[in-house]
Rosetta silent file (secondary structure, phi, psi, omega in degrees, C-alpha in Angstrom):
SEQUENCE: XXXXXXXXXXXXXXXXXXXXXXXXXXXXXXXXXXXXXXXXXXXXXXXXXXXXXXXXXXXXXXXXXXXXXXXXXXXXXXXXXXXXXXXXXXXXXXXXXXXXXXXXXXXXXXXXXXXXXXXXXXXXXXXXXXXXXXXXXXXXXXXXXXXXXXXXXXXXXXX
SCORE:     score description
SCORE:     0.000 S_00000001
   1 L     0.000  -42.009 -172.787  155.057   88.127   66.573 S_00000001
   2 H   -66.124  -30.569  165.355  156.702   86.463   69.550 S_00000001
   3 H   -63.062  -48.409  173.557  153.793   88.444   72.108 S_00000001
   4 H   -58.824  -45.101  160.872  151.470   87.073   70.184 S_00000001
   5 H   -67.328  -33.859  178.375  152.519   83.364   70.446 S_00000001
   6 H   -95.080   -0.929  143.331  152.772   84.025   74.303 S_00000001
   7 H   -25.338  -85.502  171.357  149.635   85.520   74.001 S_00000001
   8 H   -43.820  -58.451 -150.388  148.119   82.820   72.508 S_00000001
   9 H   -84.711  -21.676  176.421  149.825   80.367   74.905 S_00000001
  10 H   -68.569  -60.745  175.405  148.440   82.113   78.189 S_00000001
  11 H   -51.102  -40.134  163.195  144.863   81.768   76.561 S_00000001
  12 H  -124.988   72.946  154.422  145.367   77.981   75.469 S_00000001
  13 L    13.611  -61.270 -161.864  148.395   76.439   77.274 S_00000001
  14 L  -147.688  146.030  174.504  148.765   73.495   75.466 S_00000001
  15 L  -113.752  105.949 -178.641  147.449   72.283   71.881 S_00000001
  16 L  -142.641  116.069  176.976  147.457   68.688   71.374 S_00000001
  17 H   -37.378  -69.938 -139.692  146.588   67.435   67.633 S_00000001
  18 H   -67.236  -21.059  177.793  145.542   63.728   68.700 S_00000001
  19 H   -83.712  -34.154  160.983  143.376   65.257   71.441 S_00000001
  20 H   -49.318  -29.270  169.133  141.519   67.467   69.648 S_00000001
  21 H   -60.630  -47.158 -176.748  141.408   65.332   66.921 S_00000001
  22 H   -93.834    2.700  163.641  139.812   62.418   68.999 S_00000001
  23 L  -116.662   16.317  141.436  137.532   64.759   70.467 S_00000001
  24 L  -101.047    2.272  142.830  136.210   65.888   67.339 S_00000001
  25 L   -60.869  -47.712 -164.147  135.125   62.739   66.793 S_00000001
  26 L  -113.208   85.915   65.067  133.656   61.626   69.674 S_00000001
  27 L   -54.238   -0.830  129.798  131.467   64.966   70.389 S_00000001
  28 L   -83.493   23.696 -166.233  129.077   63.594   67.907 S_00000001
  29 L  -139.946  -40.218  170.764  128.824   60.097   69.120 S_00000001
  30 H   -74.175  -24.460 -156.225  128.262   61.909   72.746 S_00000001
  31 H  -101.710  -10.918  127.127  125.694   64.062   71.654 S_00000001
  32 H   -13.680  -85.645 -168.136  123.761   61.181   69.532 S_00000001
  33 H   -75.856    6.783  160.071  123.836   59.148   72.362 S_00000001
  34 H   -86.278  -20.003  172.697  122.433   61.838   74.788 S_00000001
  35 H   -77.451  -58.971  164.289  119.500   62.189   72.191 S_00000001
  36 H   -21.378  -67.268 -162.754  119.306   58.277   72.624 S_00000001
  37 H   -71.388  -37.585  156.355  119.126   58.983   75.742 S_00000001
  38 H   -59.883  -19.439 -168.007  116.357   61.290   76.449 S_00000001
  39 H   -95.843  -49.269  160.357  114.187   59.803   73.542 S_00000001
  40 H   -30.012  -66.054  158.684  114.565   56.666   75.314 S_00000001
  41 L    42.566 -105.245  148.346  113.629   57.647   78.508 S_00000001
  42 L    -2.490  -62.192 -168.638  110.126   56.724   78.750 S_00000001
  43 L   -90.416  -68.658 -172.651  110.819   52.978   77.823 S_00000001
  44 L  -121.238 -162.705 -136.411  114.053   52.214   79.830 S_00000001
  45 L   -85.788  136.029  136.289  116.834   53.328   82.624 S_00000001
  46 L   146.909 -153.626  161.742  117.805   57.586   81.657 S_00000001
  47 L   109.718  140.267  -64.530  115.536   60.542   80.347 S_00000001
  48 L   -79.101  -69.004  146.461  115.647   64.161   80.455 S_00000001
  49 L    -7.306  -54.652 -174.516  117.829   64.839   83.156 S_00000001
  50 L   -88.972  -27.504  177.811  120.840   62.019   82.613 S_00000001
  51 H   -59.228  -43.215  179.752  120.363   63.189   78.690 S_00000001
  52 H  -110.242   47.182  111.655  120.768   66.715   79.037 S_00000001
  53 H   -45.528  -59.667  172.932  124.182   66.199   81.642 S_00000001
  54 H   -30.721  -59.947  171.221  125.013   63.937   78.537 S_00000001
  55 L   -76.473   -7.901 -170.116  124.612   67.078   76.106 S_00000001
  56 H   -74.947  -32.061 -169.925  125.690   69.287   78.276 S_00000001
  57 H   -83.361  -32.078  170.939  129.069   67.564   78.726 S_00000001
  58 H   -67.984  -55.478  144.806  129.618   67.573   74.977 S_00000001
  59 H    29.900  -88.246  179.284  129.640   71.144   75.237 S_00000001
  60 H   -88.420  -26.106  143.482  131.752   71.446   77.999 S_00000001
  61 H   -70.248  -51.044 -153.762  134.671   69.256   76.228 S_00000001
  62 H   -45.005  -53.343  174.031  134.394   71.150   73.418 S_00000001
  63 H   -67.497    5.461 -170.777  135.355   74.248   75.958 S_00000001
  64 H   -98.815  -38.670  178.176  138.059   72.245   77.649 S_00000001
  65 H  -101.124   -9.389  170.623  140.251   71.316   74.435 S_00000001
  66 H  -114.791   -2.490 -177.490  139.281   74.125   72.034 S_00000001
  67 L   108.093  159.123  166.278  138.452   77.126   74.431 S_00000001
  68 H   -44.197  -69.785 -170.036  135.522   79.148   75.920 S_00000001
  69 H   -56.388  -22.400 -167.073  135.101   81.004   72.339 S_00000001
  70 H   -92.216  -27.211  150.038  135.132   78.078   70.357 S_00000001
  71 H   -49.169  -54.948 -159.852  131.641   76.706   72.613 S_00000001
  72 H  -118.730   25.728  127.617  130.167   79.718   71.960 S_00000001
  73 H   -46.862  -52.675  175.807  130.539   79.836   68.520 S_00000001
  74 H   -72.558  -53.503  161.762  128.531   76.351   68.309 S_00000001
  75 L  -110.320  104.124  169.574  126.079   77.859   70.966 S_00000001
  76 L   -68.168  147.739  146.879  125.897   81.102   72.083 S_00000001
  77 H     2.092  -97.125  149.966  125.033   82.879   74.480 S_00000001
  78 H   -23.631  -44.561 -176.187  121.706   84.200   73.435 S_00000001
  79 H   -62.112  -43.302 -164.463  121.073   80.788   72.070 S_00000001
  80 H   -78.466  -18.569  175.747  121.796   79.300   75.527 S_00000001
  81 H   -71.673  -54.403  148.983  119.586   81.981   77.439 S_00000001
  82 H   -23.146  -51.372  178.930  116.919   80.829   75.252 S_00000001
  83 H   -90.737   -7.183  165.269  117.143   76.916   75.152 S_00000001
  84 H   -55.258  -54.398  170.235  117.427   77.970   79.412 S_00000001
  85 H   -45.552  -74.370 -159.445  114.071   79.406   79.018 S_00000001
  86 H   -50.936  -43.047 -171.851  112.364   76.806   76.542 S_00000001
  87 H   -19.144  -80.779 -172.296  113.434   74.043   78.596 S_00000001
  88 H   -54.998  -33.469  177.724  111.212   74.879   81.941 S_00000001
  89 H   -60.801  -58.799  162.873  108.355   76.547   79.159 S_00000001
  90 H    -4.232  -82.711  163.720  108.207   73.152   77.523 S_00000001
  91 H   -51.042  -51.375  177.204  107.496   71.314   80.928 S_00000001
  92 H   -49.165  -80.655  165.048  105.417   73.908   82.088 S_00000001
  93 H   -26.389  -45.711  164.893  103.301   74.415   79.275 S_00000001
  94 H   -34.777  -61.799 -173.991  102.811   70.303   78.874 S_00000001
  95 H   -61.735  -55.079  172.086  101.374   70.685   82.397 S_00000001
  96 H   -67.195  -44.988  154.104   99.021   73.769   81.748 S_00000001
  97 H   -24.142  -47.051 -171.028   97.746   72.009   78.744 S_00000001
  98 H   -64.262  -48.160  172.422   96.507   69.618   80.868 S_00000001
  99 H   -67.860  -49.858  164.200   94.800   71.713   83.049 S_00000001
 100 H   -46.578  -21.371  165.724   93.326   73.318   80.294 S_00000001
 101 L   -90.096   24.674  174.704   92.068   70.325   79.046 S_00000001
 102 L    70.171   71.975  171.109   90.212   69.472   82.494 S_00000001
 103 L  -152.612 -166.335 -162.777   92.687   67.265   83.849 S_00000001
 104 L  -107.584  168.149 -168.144   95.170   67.833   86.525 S_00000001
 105 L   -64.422  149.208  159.009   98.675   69.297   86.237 S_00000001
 106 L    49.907    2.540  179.126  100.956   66.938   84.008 S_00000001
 107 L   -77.998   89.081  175.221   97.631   64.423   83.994 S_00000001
 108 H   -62.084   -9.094 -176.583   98.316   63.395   80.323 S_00000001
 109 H   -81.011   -9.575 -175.365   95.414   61.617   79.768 S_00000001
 110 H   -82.468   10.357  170.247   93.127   64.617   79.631 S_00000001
 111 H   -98.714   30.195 -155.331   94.857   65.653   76.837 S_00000001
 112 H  -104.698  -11.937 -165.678   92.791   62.636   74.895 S_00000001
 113 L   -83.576  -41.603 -166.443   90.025   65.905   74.823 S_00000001
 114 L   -78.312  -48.780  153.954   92.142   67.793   72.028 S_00000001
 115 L   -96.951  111.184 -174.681   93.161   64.397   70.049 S_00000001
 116 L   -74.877  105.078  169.740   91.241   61.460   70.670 S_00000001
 117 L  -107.064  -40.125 -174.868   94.734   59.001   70.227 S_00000001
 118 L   124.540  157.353 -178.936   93.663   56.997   73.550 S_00000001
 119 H   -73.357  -46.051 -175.305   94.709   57.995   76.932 S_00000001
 120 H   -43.646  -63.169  167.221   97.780   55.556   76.318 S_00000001
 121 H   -39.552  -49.907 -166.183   99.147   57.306   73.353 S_00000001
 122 H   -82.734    4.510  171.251   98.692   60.673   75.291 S_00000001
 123 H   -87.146  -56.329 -155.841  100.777   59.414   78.126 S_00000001
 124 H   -77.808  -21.495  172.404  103.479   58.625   76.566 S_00000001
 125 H   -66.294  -30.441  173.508  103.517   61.635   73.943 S_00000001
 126 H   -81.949  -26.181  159.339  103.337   63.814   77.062 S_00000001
 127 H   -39.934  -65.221 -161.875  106.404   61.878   78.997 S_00000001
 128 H   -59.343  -35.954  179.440  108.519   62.042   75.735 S_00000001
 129 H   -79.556  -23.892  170.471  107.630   66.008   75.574 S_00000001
 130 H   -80.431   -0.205  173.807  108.507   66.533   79.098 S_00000001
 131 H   -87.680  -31.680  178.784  111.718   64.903   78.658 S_00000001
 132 H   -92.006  -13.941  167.606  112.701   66.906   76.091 S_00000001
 133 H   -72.286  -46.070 -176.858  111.982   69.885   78.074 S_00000001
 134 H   -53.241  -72.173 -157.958  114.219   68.806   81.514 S_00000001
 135 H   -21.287  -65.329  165.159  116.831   67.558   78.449 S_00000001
 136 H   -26.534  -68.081  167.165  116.940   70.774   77.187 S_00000001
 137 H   -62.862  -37.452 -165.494  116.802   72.709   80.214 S_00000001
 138 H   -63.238  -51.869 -160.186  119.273   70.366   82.238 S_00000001
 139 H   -54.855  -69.102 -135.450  122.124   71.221   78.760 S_00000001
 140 H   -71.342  -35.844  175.673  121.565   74.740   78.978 S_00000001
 141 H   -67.796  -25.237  160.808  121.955   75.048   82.381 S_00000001
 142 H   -79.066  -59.056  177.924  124.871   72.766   82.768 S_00000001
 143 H   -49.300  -74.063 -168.947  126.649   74.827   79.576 S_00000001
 144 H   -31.086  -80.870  172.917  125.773   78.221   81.964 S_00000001
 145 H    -1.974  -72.060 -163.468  127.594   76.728   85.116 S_00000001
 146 H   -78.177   -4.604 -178.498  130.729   75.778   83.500 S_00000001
 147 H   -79.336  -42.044 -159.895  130.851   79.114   81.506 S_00000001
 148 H   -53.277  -37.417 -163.333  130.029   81.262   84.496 S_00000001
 149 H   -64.310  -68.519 -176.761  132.684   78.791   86.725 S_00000001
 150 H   -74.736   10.539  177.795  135.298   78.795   84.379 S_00000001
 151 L  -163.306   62.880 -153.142  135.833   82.048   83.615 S_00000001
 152 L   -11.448   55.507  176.495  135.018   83.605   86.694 S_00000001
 153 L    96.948  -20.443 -164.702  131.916   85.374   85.674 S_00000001
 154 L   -92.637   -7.078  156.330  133.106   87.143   83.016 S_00000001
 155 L    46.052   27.092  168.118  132.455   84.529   80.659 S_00000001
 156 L   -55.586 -102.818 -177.988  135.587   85.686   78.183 S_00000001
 157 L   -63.493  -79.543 -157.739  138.371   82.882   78.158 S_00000001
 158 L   110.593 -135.913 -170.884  137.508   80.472   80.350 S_00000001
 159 L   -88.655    0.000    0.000  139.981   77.773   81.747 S_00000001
């Protein structure tokens, strides 16, 4: 029993209630206000980029006070090679629309040929979708880093 507590204690060092405690609280209040922030975007100061750092970083406490394994139980692996993917596919896609729709790369207004909404509307529905693709892309890619970083490729433990 006693290898197993120093087991345990090599893999997580230290346990501390109140921190864990206050950072299962505030990982939904970060990851809220990184959706804030990305939705936002468009309209004021942030948007796909400072949003998905934002989500990324919720994440990335989660692996600092509960462990590697306990991130990628809430996102996996597979999941994160995936939302890695969709991100840039998102963006991309947004863009080729465009072209398909006679217009120029990322030129949202030519996407007024598939809805008529107004060129206005179809700017800003295509900002807000390209935002959620960097957002996306930026988390996954930020979650990859710190797994890859912290647990020197082998993407086990961690720190």
């Amino acid at each position: 029993m006693r290898e197993l507590q120093d087991e345990a204690k090599i893999r997580m060092p230290w346990q501390d209630v109140i921190l864990q405690t206050s950072v299962r609280i505030l990982i939904p209040f970060i990851q809220l206000f990184g959706l804030y922030v990305i939705v936002h975007g468009h309209y004021s100061p942030g948007g796909g980029f400072q949003g998905g750092v934002i989500l990324g970083s919720a994440i990335i406490l989660m692996a600092l006070v509960f462990g590697l394994p306990a991130s990628k139980h809430y996102i996996s692996e597979n999941t994160n090679k995936v939302l890695s993917v969709l991100g840039p596919l998102v963006y991309c896609g947004v863009g080729a629309l465009c072209i398909l729709c006679g217009g120029y790369f990322l030129e949202y207004s030519a996407l007024n040929a598939i809805l008529p909404l107004g060129e206005i509307q179809w700017h800003s529905m295509g900002i807000f979708l390209v935002e959620i693709g960097v957002g996306i892309g930026v988390m996954s890619i930020m979650i990859r880093i710190y797994r890859v970083l912290s647990s020197a490729g082998t993407i086990d433990q961690g720190l």
